CSV table of C-alpha atoms and ligand atoms in Angstrom, one decimal:
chain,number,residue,atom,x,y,z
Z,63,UNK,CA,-10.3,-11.2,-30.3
Z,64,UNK,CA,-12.5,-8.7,-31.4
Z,65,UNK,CA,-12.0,-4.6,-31.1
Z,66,UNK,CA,-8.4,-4.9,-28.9
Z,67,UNK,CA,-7.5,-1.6,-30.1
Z,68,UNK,CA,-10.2,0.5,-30.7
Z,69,UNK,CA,-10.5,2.8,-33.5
Z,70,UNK,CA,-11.4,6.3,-32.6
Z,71,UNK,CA,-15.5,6.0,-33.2
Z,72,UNK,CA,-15.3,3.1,-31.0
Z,73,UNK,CA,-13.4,4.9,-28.2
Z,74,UNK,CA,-15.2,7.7,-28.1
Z,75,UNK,CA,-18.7,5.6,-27.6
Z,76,UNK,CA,-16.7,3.5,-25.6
Z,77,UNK,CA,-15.5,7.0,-23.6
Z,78,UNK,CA,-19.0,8.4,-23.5
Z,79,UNK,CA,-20.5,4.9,-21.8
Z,80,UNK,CA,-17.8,4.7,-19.1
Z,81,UNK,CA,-18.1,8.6,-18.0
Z,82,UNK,CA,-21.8,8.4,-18.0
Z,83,UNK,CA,-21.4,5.5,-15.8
Z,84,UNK,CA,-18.8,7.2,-13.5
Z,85,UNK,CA,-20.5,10.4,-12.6
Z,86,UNK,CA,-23.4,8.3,-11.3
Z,87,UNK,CA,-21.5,5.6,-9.9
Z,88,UNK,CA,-18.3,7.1,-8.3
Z,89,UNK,CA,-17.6,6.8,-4.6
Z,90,UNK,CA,-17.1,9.8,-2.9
Z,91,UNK,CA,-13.0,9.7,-2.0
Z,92,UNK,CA,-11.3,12.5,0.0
Z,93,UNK,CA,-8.6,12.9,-2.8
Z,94,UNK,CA,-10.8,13.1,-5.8
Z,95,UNK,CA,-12.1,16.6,-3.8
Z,96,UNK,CA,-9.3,17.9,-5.1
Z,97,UNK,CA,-6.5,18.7,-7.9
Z,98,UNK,CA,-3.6,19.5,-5.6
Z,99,UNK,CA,-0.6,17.4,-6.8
Z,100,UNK,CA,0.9,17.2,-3.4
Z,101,UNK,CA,-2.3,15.8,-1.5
Z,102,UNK,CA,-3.0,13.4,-4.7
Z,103,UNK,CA,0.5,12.1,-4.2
Z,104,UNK,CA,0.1,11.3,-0.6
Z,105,UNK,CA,-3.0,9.5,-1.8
Z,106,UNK,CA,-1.6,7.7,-4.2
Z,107,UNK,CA,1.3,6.2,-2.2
Z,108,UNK,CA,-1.1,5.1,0.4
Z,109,UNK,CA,-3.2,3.7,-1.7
Z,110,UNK,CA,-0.5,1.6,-3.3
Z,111,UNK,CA,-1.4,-2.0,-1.6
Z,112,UNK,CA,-4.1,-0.5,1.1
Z,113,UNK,CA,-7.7,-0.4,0.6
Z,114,UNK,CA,-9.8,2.5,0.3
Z,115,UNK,CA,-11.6,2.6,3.7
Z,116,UNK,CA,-8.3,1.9,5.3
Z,117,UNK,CA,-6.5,4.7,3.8
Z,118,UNK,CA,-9.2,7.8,4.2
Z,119,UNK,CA,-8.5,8.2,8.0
Z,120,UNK,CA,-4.6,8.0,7.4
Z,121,UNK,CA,-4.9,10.9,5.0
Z,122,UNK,CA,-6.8,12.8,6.9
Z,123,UNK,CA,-4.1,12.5,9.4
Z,124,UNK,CA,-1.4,12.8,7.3
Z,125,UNK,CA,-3.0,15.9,5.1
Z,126,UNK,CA,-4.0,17.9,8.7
Z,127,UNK,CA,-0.1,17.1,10.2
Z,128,UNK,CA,1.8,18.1,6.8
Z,129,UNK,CA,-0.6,20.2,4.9
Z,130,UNK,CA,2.5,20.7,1.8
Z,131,UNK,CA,5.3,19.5,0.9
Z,132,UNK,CA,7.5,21.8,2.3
Z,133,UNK,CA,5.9,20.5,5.7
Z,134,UNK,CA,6.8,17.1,4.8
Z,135,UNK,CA,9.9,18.0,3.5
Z,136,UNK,CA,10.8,19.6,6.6
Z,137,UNK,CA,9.9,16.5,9.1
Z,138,UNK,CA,11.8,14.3,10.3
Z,139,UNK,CA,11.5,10.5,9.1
Z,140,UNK,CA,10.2,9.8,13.0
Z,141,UNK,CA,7.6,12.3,13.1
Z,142,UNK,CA,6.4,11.0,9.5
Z,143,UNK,CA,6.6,7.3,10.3
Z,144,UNK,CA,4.5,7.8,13.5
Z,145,UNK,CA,1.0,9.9,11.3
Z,146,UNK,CA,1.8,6.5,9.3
Z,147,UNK,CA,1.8,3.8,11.7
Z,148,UNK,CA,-0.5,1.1,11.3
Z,149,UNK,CA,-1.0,1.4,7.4
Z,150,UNK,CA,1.9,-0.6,7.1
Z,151,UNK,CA,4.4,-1.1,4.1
Z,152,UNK,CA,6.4,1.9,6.0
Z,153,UNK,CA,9.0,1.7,2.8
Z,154,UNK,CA,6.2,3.7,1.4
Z,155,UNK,CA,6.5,6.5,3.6
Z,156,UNK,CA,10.4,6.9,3.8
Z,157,UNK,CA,10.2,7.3,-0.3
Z,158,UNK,CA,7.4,9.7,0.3
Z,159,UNK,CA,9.4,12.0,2.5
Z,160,UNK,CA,12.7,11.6,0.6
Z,161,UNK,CA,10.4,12.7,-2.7
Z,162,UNK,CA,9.2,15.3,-0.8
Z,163,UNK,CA,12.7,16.6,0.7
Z,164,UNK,CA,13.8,16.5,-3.4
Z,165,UNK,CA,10.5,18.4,-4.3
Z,166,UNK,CA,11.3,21.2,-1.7
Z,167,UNK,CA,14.9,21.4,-2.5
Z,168,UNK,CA,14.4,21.8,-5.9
Z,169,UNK,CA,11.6,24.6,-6.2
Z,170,UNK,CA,8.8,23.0,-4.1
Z,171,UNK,CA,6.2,22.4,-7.3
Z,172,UNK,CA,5.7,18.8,-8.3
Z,173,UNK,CA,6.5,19.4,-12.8
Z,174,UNK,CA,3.3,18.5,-14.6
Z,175,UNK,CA,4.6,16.1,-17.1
Z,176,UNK,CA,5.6,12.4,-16.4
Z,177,UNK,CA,9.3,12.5,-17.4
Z,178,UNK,CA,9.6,14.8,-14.9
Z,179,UNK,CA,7.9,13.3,-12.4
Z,180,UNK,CA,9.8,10.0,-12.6
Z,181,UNK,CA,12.7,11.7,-11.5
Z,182,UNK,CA,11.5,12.2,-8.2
Z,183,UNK,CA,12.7,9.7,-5.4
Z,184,UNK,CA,9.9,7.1,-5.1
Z,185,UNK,CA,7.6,8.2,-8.2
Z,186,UNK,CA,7.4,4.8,-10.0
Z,187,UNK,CA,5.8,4.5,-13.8
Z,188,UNK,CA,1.9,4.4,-12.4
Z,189,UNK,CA,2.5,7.0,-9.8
Z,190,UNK,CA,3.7,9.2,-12.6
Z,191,UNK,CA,1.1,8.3,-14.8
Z,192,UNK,CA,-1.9,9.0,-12.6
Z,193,UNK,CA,-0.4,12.4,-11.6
Z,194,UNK,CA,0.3,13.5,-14.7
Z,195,UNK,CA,-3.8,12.7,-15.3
Z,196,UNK,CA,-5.6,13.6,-12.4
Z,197,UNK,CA,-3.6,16.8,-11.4
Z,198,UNK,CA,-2.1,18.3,-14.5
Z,199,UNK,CA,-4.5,16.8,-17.2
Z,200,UNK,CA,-2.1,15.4,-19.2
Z,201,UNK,CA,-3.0,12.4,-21.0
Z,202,UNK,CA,-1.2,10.0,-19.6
Z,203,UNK,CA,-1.5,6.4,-19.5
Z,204,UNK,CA,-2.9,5.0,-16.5
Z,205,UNK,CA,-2.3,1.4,-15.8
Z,206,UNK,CA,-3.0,-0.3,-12.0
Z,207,UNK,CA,-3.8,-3.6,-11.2
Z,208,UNK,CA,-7.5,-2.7,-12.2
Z,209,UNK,CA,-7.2,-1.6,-15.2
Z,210,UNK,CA,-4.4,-4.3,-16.3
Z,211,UNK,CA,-7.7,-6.5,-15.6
Z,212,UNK,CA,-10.2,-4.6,-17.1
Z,213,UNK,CA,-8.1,-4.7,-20.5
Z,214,UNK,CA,-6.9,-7.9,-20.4
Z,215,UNK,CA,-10.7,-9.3,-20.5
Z,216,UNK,CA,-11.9,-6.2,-23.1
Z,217,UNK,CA,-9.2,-7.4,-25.5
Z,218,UNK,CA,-8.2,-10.8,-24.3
Z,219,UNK,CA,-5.0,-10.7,-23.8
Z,220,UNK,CA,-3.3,-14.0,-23.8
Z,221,UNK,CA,-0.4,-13.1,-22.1
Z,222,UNK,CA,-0.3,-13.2,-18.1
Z,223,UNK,CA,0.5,-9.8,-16.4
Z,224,UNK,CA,3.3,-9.0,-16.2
Z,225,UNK,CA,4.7,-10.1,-19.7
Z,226,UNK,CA,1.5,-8.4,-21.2
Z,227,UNK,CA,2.2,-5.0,-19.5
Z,228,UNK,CA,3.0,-3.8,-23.6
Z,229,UNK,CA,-0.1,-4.9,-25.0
Z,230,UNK,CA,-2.4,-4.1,-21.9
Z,231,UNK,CA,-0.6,-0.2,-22.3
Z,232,UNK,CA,-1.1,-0.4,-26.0
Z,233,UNK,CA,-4.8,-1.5,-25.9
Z,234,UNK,CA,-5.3,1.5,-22.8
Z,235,UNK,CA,-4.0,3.6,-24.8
Z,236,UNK,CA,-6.6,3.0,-27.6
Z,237,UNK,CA,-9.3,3.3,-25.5
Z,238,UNK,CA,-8.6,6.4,-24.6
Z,239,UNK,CA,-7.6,8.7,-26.7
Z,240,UNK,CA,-9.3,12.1,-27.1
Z,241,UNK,CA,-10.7,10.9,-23.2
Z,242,UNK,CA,-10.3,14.0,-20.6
Z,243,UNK,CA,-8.0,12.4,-18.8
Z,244,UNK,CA,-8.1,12.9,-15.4
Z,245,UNK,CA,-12.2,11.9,-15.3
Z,246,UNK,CA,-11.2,9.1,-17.3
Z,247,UNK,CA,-8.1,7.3,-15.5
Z,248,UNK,CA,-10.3,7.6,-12.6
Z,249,UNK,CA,-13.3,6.1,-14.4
Z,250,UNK,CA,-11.8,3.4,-15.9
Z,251,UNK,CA,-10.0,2.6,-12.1
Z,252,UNK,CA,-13.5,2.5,-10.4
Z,253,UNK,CA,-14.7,0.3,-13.2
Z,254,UNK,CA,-12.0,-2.5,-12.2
Z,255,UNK,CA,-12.8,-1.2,-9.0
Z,256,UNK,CA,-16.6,-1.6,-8.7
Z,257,UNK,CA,-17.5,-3.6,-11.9
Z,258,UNK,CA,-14.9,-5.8,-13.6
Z,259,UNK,CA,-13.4,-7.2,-10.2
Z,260,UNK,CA,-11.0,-9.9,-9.5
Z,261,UNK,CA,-13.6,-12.2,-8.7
Z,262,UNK,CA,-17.9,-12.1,-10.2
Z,263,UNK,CA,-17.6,-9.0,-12.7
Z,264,UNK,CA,-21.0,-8.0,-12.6
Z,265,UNK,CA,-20.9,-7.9,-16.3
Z,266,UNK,CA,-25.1,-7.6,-16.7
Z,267,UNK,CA,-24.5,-3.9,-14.9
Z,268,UNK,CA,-21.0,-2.8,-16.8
Z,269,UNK,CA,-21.3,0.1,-18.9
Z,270,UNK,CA,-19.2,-1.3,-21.7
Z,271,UNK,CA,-20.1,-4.6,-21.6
Z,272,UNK,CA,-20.9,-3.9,-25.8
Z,273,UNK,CA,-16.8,-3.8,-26.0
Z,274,UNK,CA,-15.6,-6.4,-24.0
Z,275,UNK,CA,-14.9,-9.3,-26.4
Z,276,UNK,CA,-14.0,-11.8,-23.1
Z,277,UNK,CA,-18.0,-11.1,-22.8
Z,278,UNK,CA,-19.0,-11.3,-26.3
Z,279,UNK,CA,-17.2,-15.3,-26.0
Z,280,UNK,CA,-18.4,-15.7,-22.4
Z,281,UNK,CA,-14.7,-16.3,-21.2
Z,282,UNK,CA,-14.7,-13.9,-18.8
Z,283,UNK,CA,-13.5,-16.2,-16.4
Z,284,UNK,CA,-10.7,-16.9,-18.1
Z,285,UNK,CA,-9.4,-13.3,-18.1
Z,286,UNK,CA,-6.7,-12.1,-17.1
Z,287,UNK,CA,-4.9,-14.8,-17.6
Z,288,UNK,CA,-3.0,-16.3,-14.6
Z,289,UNK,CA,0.8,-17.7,-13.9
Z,290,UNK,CA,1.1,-20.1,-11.2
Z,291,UNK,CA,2.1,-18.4,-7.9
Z,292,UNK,CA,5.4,-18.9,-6.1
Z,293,UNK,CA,5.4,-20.8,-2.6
Z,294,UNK,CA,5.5,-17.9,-0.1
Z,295,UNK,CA,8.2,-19.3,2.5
Z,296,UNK,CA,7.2,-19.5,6.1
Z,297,UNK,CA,9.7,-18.5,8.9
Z,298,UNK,CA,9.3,-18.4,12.7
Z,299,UNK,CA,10.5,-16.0,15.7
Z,300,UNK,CA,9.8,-15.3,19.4
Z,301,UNK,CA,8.9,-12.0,20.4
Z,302,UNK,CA,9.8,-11.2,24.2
Z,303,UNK,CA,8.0,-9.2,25.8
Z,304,UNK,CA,11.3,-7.9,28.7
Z,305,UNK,CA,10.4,-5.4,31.7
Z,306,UNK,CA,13.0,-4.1,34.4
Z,307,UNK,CA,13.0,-3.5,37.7
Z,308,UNK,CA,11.4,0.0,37.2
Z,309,UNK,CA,8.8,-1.8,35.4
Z,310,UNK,CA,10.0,-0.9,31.9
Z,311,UNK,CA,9.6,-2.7,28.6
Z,312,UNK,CA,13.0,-3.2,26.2
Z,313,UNK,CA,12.3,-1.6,22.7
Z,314,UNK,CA,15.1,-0.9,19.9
Z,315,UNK,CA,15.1,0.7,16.8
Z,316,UNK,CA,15.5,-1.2,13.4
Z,317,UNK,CA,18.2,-0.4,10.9
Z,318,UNK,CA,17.4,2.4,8.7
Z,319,UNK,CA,17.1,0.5,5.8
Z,320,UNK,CA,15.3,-2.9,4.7
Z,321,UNK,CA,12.5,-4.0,6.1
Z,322,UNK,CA,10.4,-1.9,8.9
Z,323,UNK,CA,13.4,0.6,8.5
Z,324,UNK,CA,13.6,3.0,11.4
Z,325,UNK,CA,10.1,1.6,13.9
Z,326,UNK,CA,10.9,0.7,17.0
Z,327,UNK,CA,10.4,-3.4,17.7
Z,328,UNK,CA,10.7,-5.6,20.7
Z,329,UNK,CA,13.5,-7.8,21.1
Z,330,UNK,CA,13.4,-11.3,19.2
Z,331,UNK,CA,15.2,-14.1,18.3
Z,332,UNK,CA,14.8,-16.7,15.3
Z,333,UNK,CA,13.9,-14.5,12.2
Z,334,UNK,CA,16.6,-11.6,11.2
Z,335,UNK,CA,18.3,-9.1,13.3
Z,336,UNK,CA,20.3,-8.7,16.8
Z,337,UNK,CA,19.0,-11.4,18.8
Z,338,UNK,CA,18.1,-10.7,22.1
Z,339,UNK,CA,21.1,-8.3,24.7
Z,340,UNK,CA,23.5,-10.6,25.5
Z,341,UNK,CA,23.4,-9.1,29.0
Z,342,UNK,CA,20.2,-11.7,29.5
Z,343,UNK,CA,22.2,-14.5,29.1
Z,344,UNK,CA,19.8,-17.5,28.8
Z,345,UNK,CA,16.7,-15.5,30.1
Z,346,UNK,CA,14.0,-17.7,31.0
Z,347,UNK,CA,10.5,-16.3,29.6
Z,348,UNK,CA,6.6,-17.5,29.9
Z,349,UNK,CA,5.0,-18.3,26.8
Z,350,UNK,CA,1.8,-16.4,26.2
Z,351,UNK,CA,0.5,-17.0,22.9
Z,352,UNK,CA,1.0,-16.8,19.0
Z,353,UNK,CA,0.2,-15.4,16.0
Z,354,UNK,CA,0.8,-15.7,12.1
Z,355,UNK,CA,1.9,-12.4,10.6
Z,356,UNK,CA,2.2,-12.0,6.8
Z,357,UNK,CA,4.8,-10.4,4.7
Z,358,UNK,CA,4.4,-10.2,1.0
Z,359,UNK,CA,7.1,-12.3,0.6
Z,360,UNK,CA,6.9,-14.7,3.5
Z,361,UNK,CA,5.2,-15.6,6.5
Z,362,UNK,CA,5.9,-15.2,10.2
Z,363,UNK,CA,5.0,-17.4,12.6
Z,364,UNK,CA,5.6,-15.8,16.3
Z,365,UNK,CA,5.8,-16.8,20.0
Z,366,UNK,CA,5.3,-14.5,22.3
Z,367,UNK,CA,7.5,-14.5,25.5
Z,368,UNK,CA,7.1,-12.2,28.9
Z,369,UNK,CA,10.1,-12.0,31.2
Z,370,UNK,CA,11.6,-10.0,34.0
Z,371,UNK,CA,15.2,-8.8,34.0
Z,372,UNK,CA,16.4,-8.0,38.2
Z,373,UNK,CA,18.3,-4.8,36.7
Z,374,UNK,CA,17.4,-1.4,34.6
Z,375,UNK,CA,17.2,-1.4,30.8
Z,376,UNK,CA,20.0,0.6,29.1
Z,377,UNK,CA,19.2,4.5,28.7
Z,378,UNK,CA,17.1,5.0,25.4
Z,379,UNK,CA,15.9,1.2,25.5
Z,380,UNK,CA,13.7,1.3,28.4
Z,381,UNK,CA,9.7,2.7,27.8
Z,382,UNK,CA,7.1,2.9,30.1
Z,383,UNK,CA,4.4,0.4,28.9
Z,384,UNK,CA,1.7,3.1,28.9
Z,385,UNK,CA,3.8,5.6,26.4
Z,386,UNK,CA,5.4,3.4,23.5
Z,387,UNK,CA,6.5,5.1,20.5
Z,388,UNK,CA,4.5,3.8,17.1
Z,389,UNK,CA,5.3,0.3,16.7
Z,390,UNK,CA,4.7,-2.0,13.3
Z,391,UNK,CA,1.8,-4.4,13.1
Z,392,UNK,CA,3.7,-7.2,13.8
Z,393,UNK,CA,5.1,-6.1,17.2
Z,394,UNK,CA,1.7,-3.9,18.1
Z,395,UNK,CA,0.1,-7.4,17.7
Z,396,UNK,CA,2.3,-9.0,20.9
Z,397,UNK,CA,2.0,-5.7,22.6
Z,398,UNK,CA,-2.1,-6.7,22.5
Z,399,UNK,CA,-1.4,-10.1,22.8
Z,400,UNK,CA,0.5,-9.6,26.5
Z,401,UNK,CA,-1.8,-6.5,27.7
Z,402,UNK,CA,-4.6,-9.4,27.3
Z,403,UNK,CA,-2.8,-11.7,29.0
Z,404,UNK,CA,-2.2,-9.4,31.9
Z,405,UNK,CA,-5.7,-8.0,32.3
Z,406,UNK,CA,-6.2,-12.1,32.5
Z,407,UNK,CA,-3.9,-13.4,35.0
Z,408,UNK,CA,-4.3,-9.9,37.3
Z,409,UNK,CA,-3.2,-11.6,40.9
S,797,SF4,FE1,-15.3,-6.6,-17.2
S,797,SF4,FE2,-17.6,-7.9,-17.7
S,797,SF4,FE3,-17.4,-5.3,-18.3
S,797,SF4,FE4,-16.1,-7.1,-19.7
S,797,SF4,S1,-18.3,-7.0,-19.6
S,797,SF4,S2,-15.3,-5.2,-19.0
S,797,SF4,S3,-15.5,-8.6,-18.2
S,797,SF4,S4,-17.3,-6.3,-16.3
């Protein structure tokens, strides 16, 4: 292992290579236009699990519908979830609004520091950390899945992440000291980002490539280093697809906690939750397809079932097929899946 933690002449050169390489290199991002803690919070929470180019429409959206966080504060969870449908991981944006309803309540300013910040509903240690950075210039210790990698190869880090998530803070941490930090926690992200990825680090074009002792051995490939993943488990449901006399389609709403708390879903049977109304009895349904959706911590494989019921959904239960309220992925994907069918089978 050679330079894991870096003395202060190292990290400086080491400082000075990276941030000549990020003002050339950086992408333009929506949310690094600005040094609003409120906006870079929304940001970061989306961009928790999401990519990039998924995530700059949804802010857009989400910025334009609640500009601060009094405006979010002041939403209700329904309102919030549909600016957010379609990102998925809705979990994300209940904590967001519950932060923001604590952030109102108590003074409306996100604190600058990140013991402060962790107190907040939803703020987790690299949420904290990155704010603290990027909107208050504090130097914080930034550490995502990026740079976890990009510090695991510079010092070789032997341990797999998580268990190495003290040395890989420890080796950050001596990297950059004396940094500016919010330049630098982004540069070192769009490094892991652009440079040192998962997969082909493009090591011949990485600005501190004279650091990076996985290099110096040409082990790269061995870094990070890896724990064997768990089985995900596979389950199955069917999705039915239920109109009424009138033409309607069934939807209810999910429990307000656990997964896809609060959306709206159709009716299914096989996975978790209700079952389908007992009022059907043993409806009779038409198959018209399937689909494989994936959770992070399982798999679902659906049927999709159409059927007619002689008599009126229940008030609040019945929705015209053209004005649906924001559904999750999973149940958007039948929706698709039996408007294609129709357009198909038109008599
Ligand atoms: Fe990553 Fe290669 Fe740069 Fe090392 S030299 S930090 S492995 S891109």
């Amino acid at each position: 292992m050679s330079e894991p933690y870096a003395d202060a002449a190292t990290a400086a050169r080491f400082q000075a290579a990276l941030l000549a390489w990020f003002a050339v290199h950086q992408r333009a991002l929506p949310w690094r236009e600005t040094r609003a803690p409120y906006a870079l919070w929304v940001a970061e929470t989306m961009l928790q699990q999401t990519t990039t180019a998924a995530v700059k429409p949804y802010f857009a959206a989400f910025m334009a519908r609640f500009p601060t966080v009094q405006a979010l504060g002041k939403a209700e969870i329904g309102e919030v979830l549909a600016v957010w449908q379609g990102l998925g991981y809705y979990r994300r944006a209940h904590l967001l609004h519950k932060g923001a309803r604590h952030v109102a309540a108590h003074g409306g300013q996100l604190p600058d520091n990140e013991t402060a910040l962790l107190k907040i509903p939803g703020i987790g240690a690299y949420t904290a950390a990155v704010l603290a950075a990027t909107a208050f210039g504090q130097p914080a210790v930034v550490v995502d899945g990026n740079v976890a990698r990009v510090m695991a190869r510079l010092a070789r880090v032997e341990a797999p992440w998580p268990r190495s998530a003290k040395q890989i803070r420890a080796v950050a941490h001596s990297w950059q000291v004396g940094a500016p930090p919010g330049p630098y926690a982004n540069a070192i992200m769009e490094l892991g980002n652009q440079i040192c990825t998962p997969t082909s680090p493009q090591c011949l074009l990485c600005p501190v490539q004279a650091h990076c002792a996985a290099w110096q051995a040409g082990v790269v490939g061995d870094y990070p280093r890896k724990v064997a993943k768990a089985k995900v488990p596979d389950y199955a449901a069917s999705v039915w697809w239920v109109l009424d006399n009138k033409g309607a389609v069934f939807l209810r709403q999910r429990p307000a906690t656990g997964l896809l708390a609060s959306l709206w879903e159709l009716p299914h049977t096989g996975w978790q939750g209700a079952g389908l109304p007992t009022a059907w009895g043993d409806l009779t349904g038409r198959l018209v397809g399937g689909y494989t959706h994936v959770f992070t911590h399982f798999r679902l494989k659906v049927t999709v079932q159409v059927a007619k019921v002689s008599g009126q959904h229940p008030a609040g239960h019945g929705f015209a097929v053209c004005a649906l309220p924001p559904l999750p992925n999973l149940m958007k994907k039948a929706a698709t899946m039996v408007a294609a069918y129709n357009s198909e089978n038109k008599p």
